[in-house]
Coordinates of C-alpha atoms in Angstrom, one line a residue:
X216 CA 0.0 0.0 0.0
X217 CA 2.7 2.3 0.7
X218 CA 4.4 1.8 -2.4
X219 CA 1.5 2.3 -4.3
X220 CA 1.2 5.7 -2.6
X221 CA 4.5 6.5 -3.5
X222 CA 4.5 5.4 -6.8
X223 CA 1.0 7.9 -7.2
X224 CA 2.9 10.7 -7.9
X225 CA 6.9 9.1 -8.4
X226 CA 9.1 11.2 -10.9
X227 CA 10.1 9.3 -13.9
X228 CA 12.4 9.8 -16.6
X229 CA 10.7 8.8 -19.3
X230 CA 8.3 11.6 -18.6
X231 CA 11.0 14.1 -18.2
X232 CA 10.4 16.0 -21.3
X233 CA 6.8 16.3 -21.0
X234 CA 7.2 17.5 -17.4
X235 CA 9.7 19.8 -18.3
X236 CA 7.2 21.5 -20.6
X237 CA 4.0 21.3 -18.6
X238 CA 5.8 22.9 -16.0
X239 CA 7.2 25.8 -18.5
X240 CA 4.0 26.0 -20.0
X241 CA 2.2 26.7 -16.7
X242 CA 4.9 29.3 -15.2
X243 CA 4.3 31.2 -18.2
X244 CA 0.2 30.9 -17.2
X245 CA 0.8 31.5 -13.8
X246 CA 3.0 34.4 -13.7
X247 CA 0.4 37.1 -14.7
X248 CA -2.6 35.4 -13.3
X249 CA -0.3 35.4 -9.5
X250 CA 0.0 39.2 -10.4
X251 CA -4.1 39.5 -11.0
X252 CA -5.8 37.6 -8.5
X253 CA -3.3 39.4 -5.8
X254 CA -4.4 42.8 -7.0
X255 CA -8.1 41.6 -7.1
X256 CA -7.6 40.3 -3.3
X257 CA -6.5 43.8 -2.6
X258 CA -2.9 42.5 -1.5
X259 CA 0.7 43.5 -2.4
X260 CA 1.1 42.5 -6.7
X261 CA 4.3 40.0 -5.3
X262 CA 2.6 38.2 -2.6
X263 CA 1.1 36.7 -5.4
X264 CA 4.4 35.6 -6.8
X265 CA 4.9 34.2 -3.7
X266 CA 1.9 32.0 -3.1
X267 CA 3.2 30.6 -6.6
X268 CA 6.5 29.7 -5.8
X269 CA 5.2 28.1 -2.5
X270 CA 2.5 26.2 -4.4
X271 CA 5.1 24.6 -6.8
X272 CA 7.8 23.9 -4.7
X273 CA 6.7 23.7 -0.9
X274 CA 2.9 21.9 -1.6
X275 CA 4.1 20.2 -4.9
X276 CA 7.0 18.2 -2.4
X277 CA 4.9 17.7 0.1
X278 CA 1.9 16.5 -2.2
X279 CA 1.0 12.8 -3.3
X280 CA -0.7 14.4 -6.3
X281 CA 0.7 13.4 -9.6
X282 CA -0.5 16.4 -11.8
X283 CA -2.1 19.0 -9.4
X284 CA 0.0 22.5 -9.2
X285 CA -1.1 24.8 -6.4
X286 CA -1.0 28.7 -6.0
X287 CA -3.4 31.5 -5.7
X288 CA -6.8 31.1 -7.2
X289 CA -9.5 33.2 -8.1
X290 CA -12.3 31.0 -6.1
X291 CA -10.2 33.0 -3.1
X292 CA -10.4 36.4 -3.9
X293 CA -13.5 37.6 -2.2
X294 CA -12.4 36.0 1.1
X295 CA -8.8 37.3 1.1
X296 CA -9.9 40.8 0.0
X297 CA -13.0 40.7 3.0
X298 CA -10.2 39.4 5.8
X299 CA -7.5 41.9 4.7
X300 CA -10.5 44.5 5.2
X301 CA -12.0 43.2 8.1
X302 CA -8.1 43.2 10.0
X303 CA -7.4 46.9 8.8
X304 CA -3.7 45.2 8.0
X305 CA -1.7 42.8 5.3
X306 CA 0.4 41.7 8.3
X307 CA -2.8 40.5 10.3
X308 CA -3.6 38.8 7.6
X309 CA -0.8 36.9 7.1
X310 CA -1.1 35.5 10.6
X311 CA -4.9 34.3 9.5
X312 CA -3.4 32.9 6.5
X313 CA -0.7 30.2 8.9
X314 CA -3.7 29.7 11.1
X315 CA -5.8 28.6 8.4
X316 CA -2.9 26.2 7.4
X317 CA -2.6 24.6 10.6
X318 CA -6.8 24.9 10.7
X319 CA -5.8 22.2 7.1
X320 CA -3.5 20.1 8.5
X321 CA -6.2 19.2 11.1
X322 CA -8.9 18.6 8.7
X323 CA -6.2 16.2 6.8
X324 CA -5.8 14.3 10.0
X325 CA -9.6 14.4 11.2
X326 CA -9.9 12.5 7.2
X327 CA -12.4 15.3 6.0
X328 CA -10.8 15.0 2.3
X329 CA -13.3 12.1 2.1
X330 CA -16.0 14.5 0.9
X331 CA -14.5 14.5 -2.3
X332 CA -15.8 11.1 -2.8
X333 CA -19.2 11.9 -2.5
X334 CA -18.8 14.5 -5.8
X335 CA -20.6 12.3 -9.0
X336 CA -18.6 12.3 -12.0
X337 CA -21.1 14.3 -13.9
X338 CA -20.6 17.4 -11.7
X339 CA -17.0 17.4 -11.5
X340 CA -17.3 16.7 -15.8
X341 CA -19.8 20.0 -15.5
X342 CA -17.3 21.9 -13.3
X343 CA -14.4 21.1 -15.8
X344 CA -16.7 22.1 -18.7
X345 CA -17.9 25.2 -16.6
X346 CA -14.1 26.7 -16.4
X347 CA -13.6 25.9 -20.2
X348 CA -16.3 28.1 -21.3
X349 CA -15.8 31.0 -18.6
X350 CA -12.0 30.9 -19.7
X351 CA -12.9 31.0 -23.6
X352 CA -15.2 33.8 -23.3
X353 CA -12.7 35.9 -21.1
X354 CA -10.4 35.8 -23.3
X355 CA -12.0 37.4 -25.6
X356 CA -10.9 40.7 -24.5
X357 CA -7.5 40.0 -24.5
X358 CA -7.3 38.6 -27.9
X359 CA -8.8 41.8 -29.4
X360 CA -5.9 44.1 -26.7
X361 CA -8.5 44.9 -24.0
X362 CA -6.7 43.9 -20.5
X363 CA -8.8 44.9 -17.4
X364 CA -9.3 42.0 -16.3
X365 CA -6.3 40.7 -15.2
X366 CA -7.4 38.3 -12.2
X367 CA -9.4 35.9 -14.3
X368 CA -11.7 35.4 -11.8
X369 CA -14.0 32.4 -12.5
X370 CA -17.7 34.5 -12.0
X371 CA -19.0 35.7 -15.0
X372 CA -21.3 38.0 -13.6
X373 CA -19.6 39.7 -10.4
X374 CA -22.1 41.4 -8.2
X375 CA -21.0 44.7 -7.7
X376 CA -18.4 44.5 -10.3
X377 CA -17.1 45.0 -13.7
X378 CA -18.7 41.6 -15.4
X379 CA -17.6 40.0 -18.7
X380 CA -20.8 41.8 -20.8
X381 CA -19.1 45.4 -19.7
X382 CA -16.1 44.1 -20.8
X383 CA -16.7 42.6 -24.2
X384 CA -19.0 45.8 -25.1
X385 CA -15.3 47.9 -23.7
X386 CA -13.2 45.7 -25.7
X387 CA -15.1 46.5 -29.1
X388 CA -14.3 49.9 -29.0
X389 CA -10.7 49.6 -28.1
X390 CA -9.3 46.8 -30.4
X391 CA -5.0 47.4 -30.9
X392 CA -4.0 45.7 -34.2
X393 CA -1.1 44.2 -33.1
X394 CA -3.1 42.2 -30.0
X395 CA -5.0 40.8 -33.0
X396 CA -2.6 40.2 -34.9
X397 CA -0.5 38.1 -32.1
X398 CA -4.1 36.7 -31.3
X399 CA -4.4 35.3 -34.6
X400 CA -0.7 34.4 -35.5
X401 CA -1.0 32.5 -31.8
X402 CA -4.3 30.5 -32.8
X403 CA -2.4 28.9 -35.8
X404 CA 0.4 28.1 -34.0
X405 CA -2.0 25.5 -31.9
X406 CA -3.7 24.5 -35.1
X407 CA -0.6 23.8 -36.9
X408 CA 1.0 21.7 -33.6
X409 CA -2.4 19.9 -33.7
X410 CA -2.2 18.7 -37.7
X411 CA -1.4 15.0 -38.1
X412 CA 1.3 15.9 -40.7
X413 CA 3.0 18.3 -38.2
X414 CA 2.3 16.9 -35.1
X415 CA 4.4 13.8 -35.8
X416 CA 7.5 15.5 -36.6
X417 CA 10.6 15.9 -34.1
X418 CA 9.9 19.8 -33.7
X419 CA 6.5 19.4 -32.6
X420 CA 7.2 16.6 -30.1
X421 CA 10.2 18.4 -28.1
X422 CA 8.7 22.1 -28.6
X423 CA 5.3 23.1 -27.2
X424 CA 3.0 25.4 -29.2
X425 CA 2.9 27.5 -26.0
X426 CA 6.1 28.0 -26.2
X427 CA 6.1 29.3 -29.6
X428 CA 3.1 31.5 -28.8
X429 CA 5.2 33.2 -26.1
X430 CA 8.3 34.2 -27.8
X431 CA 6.3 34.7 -30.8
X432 CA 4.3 37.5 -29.2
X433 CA 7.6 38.8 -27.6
X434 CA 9.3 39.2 -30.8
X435 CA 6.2 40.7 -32.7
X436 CA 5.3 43.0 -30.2
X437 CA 9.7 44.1 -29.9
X438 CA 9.5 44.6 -33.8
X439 CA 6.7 46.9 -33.3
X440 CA 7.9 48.3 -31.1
X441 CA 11.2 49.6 -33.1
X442 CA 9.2 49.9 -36.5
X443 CA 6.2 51.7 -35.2
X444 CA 6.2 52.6 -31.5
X445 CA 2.8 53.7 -31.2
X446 CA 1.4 51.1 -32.1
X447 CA 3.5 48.5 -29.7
X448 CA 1.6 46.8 -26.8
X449 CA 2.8 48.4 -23.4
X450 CA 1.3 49.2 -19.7
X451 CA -1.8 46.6 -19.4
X452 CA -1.5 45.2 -22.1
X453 CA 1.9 43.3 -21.0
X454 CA 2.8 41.3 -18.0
X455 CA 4.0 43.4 -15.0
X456 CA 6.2 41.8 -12.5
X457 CA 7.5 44.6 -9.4
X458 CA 11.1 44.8 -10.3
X459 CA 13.5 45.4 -7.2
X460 CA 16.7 47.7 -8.0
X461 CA 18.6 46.5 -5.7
X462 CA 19.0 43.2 -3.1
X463 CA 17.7 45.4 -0.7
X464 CA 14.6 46.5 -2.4
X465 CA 14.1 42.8 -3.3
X466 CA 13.9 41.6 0.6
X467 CA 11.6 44.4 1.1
X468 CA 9.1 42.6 -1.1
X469 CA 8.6 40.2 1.5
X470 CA 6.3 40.4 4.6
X471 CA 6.3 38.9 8.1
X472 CA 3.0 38.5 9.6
X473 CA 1.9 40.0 12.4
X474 CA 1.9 38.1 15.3
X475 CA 1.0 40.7 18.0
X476 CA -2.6 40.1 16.6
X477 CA -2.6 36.5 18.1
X478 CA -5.7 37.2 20.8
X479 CA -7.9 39.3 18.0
X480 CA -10.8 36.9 17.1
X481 CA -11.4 38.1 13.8
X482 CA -7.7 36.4 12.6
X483 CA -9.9 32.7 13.8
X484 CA -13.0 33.7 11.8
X485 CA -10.8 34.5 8.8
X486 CA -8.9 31.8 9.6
X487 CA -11.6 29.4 9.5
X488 CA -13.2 31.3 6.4
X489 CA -9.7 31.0 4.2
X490 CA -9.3 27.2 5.6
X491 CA -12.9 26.0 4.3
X492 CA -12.7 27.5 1.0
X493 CA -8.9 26.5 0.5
X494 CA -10.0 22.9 1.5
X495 CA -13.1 22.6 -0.7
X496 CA -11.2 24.2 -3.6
X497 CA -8.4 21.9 -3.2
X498 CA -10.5 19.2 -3.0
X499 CA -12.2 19.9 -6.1
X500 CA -9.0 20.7 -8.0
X501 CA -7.8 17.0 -7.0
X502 CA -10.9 15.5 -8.2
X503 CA -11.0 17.1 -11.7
X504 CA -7.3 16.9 -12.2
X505 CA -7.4 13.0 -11.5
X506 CA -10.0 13.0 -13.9
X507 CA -7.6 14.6 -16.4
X508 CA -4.9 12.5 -15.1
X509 CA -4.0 10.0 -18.7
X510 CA -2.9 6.9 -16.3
X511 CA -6.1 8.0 -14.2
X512 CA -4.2 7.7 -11.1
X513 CA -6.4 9.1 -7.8
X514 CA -4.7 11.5 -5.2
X515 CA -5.0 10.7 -1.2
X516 CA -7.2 13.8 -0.2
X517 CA -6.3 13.5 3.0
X518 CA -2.6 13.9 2.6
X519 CA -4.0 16.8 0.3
X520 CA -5.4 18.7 3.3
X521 CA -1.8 18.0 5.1
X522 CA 0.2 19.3 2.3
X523 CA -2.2 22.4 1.3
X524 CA -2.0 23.7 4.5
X525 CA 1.8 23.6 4.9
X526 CA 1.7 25.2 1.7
X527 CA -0.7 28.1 3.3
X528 CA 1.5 28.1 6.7
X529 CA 4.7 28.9 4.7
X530 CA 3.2 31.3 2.7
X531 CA 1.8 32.9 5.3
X532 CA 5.3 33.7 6.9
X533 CA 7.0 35.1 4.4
X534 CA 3.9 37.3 2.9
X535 CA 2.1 34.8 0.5
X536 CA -1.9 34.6 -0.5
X537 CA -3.5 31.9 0.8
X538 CA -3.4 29.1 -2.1
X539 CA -4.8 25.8 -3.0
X540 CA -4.7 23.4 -6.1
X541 CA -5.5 25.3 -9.5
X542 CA -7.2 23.3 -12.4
X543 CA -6.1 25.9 -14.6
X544 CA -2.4 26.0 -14.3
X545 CA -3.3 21.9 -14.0
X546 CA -5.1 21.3 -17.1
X547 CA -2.2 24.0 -18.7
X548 CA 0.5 21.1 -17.2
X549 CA -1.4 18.3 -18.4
X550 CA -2.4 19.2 -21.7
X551 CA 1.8 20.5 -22.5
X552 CA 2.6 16.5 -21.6
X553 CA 3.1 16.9 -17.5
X554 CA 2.7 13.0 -16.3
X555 CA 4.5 13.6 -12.4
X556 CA 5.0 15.9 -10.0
X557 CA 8.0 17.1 -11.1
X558 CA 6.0 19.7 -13.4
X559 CA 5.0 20.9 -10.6
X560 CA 8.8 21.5 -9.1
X561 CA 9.6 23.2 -12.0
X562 CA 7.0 25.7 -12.5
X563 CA 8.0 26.6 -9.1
X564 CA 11.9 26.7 -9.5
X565 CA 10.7 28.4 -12.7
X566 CA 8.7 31.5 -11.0
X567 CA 11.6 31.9 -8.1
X568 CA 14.8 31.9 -10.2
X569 CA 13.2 33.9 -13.5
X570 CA 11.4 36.2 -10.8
X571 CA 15.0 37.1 -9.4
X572 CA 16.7 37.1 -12.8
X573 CA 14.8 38.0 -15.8
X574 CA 11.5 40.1 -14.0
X575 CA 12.3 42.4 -17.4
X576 CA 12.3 39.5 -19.8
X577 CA 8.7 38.6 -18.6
X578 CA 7.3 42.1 -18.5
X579 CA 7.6 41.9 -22.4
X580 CA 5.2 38.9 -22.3
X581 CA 1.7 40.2 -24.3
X582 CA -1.3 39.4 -22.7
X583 CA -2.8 38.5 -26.2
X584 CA -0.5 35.1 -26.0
X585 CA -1.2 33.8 -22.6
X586 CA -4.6 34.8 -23.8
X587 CA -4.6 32.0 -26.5
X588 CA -2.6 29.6 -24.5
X589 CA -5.8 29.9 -21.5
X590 CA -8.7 29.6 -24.5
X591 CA -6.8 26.7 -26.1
X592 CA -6.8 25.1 -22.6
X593 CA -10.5 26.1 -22.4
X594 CA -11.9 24.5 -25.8
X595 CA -10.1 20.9 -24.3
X596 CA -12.1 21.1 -21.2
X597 CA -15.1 22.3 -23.2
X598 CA -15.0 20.2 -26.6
X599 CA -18.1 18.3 -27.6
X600 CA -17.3 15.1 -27.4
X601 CA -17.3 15.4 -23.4
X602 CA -20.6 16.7 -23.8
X603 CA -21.7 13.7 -26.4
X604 CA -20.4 11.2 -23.9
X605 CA -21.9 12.6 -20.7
X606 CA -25.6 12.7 -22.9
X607 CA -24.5 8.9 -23.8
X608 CA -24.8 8.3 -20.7
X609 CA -28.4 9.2 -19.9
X610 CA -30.6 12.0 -18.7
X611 CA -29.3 11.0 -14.6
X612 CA -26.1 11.7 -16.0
X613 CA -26.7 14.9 -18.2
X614 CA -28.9 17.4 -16.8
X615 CA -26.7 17.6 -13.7
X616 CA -24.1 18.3 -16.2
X617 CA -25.8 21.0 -17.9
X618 CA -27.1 22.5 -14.6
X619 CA -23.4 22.4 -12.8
X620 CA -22.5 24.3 -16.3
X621 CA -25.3 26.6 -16.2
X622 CA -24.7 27.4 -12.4
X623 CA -21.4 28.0 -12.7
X624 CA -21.9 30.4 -16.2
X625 CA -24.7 32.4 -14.0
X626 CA -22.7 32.4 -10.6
X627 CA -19.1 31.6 -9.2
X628 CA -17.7 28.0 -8.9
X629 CA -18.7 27.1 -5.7
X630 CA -22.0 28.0 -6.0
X631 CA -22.2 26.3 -9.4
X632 CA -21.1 22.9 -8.1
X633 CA -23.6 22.8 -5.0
X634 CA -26.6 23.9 -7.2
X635 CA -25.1 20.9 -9.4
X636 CA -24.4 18.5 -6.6
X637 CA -28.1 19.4 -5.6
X638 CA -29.5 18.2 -9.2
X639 CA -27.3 15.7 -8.9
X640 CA -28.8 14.3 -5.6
X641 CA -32.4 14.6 -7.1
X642 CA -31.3 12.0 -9.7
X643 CA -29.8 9.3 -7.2
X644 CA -33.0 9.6 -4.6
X645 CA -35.2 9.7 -7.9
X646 CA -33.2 6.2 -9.1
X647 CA -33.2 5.4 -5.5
X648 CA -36.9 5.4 -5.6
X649 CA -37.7 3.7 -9.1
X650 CA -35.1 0.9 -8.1
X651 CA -36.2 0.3 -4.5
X652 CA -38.7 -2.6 -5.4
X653 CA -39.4 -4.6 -8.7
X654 CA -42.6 -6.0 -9.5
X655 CA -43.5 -9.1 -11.5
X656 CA -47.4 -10.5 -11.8
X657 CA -48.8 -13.7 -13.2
X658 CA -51.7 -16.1 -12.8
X659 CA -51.3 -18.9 -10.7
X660 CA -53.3 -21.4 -11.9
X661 CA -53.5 -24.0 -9.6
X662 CA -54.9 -21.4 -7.4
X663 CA -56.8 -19.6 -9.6
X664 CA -55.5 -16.2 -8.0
X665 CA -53.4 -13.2 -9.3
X666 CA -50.0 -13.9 -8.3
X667 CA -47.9 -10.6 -7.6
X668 CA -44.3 -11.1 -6.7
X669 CA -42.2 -7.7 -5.4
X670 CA -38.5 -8.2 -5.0
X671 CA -36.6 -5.6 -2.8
X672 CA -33.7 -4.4 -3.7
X673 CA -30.4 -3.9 -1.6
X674 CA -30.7 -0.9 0.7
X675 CA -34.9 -0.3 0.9
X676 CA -34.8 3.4 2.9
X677 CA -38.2 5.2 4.1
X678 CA -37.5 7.0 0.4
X679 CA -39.4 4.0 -0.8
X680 CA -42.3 3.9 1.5
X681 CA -44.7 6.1 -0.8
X682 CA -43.8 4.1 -3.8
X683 CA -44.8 0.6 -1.8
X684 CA -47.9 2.1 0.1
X685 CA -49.0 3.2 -3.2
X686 CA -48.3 -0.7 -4.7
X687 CA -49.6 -2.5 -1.7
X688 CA -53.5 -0.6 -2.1
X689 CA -53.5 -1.3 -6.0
X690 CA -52.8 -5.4 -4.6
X691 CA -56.5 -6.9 -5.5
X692 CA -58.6 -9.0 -3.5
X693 CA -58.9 -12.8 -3.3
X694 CA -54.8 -12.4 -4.9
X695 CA -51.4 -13.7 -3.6
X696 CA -48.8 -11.2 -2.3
X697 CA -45.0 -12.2 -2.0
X698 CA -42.1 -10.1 -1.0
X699 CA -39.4 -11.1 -1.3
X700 CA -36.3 -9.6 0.6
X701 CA -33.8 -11.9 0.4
X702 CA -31.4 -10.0 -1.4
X703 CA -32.3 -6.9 1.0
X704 CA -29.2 -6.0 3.5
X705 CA -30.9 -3.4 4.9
X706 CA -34.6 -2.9 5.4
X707 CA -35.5 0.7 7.0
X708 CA -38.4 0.3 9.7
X709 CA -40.9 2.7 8.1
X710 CA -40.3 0.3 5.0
X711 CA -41.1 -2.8 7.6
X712 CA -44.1 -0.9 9.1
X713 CA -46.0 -0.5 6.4
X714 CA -45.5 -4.1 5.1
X715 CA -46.9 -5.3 8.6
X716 CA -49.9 -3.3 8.6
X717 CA -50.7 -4.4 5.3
X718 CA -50.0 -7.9 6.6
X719 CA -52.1 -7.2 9.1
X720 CA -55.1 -6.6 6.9
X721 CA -54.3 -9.0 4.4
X722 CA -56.7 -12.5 5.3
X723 CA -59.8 -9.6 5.7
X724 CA -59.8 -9.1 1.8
X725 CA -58.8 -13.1 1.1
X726 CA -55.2 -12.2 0.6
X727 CA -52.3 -14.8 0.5
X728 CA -49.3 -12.7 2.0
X729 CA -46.1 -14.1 1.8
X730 CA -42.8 -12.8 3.5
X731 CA -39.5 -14.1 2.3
X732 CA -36.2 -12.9 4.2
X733 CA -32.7 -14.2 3.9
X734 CA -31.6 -14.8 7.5
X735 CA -27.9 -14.1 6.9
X736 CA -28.0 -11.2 5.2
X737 CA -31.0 -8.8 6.5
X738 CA -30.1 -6.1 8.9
X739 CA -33.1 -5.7 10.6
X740 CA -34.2 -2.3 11.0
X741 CA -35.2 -1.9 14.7
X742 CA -37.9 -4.4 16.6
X743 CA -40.3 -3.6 14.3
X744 CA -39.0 -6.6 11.1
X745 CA -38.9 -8.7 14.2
X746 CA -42.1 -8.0 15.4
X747 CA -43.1 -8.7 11.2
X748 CA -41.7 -12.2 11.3
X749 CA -44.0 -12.9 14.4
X750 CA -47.1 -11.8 13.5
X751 CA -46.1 -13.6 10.0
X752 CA -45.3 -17.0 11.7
X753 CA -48.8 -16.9 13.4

């Protein structure tokens, strides 16, 4: 068992070169979207960068996953930016931040990542499907050169805010050429790695398309820039790391929290606040990035819990955003070729050394490209055949699907998946109720009576009382009745009631009732089965 769970998430060599590129692919993802989400949160632009680092070095070590990356995420916004208010201080919150890590690490031990198994596959396929569409339309913007919305928060419609209708309706007045023109140029790139003549070849295999699109819109936007400066893509429109001028200035990006504010009760309730969404978006990260996973390996969630909130305590100390596991940068990783965790390890190594080094290199990075590299990553988690094989699978399966989608279009993630799991509950009490009981009727000739034969199923629940009330009136008179629960193991006692009054009952209307149970299997349901065995015998 313990070498399985080491082997979950093992480095390999033979996956080196795909690892190598899903982790450069989703550094170069990462980078602005650390920037964004930490000015949404209303926190310093490098505490981002930090919570990125920490995410792909600290968690990714400490993590059993094979594919998950960790970092901010925009699911966390709202509850960073209300704790940072509520404190009055960054420092404060920071202190809030490590408590909510330790708050993590005893979820992990008290096993609470076993809620994750309780998500059905068509809501996490909905979720996925959900983030594919919300990333395709806001990209929109970007592709035409309108960047105001740098966070990428997954809510369509933000109450109170600036929503993706605003936008779009902004962005057609203020299209830049060149942001097209990288746009477009960027889009073939992913259509040309994706042709079966090209995609074969020795180039294609050792040098991602996202790549390409990076350095691409570099170099385009450069050349503009020295043919034709006013028309070359600055400000908003590019990447924008802090850049220290010295080693000094550098250190000074980093903050200690505060931990005079150790006795103020509103660090726990943010504490508790930052753990709960942290955990819940971890846990759903885990789930849909197993579900991506191409050797469909499954993470421990517990261990998950452990290593997010270590994650959370380090980058609480040294001035971090809280963080969890990101199915963006995730599906980015997978879809480049990540297979282990070593992607991971190197989109952090990747954010601290080119962070320290080249800050100006990345500045030069357009939006427009990352903007192609997200809606690329989009249409895979939104193509139609995922759609075709969730509708093969029937309507139980499908409309949960399509309200998870919907929910999430219309809302924020979190809300999305309950109103899904909620759909998705109506459809297993709903088969719950239809399945409880088969019936089968014939005429029993040597009798000369209708004979009606009812087999329970497995687990019969009080769910299935109204169904069996509503069978057991419809029985006719002078008829034979059998039950038969011998392949019941559990039998509730409203279930049992019922059947004894209407045992009770039966010889007044000249009904034959017969009761068959399977001694070794049944788990009676309270006194009452017992006390229907009795009156059965006499």
């Amino acid at each position: 068992m313990n070498d399985a769970k080491k082997n979950n998430s093992a480095i390999r060599l033979p996956n080196l070169q795909g690892d190598i590129r899903g982790g450069a692919i989703s550094f170069l993802v990462a980078v602005p979207l650390c920037l964004g989400i930490a000015l949404a949160s209303g926190a310093p632009l490098f505490s981002g960068i930090i919570a990125g680092i920490v995410g792909g070095l600290v968690v990714g070590a400490v993590s059993r996953s094979a594919l998950s990356i960790s970092g901010p995420e925009a699911g966390l916004i709202i509850v960073t930016l209300g704790a940072i208010q509520s404190l009055g201080s960054f420092p404060a919150f920071l202190l809030a931040t490590c408590i909510a890590g330790l708050f993590q690490i005893g979820l992990g031990f008290a096993r609470a990542g076993m809620v994750s198994n309780f998500f059905p596959s068509s809501v996490i396929k909905g979720m996925l499907a959900g983030i594919g569409i919300i990333l395709i339309i806001k990209q929109l913007p970007h592709l035409v050169g309108y960047d105001a919305d740098a966070a990428e928060g997954l809510a369509l419609f933000q109450p109170g805010g600036f929503n993706i209708i605003e936008q779009l309706q902004m962005a057609l007045g203020q299209f830049r050429g060149i942001a097209i023109l990288i746009s477009v140029l960027s889009l073939a790139v992913f259509f040309l790695w994706e042709r079966p003549g090209f995609k074969t070849t020795r180039f294609a295999q050792n040098v991602p398309a996202a790549l390409v699109v990076v350095v691409l819109g570099i170099c385009m936007n450069e050349l503009v820039r020295l043919m034709a400066p006013e028309w070359a893509l600055r400000g908003n429109h590019l990447v924008q790391l802090p850049v220290p001028d010295s080693a000094i200035g550098f250190i000074n990006l980093f903050t200690l929290p505060d931990f005079s504010q150790w006795n103020n009760p509103v660090v726990y309730t943010s504490a508790i606040a930052i753990a709960l969404v942290a955990s819940l978006e971890a846990l759903l990260a885990i789930e849909a990035s197993d579900a991506l996973d191409p050797l469909k390996r499954k993470t421990p969630t517990n261990h998950e819990l452990k290593a997010q909130g270590v994650g959370n305590i380090v980058s609480g100390l040294i001035g971090g955003i809280p963080l969890t596991s990101v199915i963006v940068r995730s599906s980015v990783s997978i879809n480049a070729g990540a297979r282990t965790k070593l992607a991971a390890l190197i989109h952090g190594t990747l954010l601290l050394v080119c962070v320290v080094t080249l800050p100006t290199l990345l500045n030069k990075m357009p939006w427009a490209s990352l903007a192609s590299i997200l809606l690329v990553t989009g249409y895979k988690l939104a193509r139609i055949e995922i759609v075709k094989s969730v509708y093969a699978e029937g309507v139980a399966k499908f409309v949960p699907f399509v309200v998870t989608v919907v929910a999430i279009l219309l809302t924020d993630l979190l809300i999305g998946i309950g109103v899904g799991m909620v759909a998705g509950i109506f459809f297993i009490l709903r088969d719950h109720y239809l399945n409880a009981h088969r019936v089968r009727t014939n005429w029993d000739s040597d009798k000369d009576r209708t004979h009606i034969q009812v087999k329970l199923g497995d687990h019969v629940s009080f769910l299935s009382k109204a169904r069996l009330m509503k069978l057991l009136k419809s029985v006719p008179d002078n008829s034979i009745l059998e039950i038969d629960a011998t392949a019941s193991s559990f039998v509730d006692s409203d279930v049992v009631a019922t059947i004894r009054n209407f045992g009770s009952s039966a010889k007044l209307r000249n009904i034959q009732f017969i009761f068959r149970e399977n001694q070794d299997r049944t788990v009676l349901a309270g006194y009452a089965q017992r006390e229907l065995k009795l009156e059965l015998a006499e």
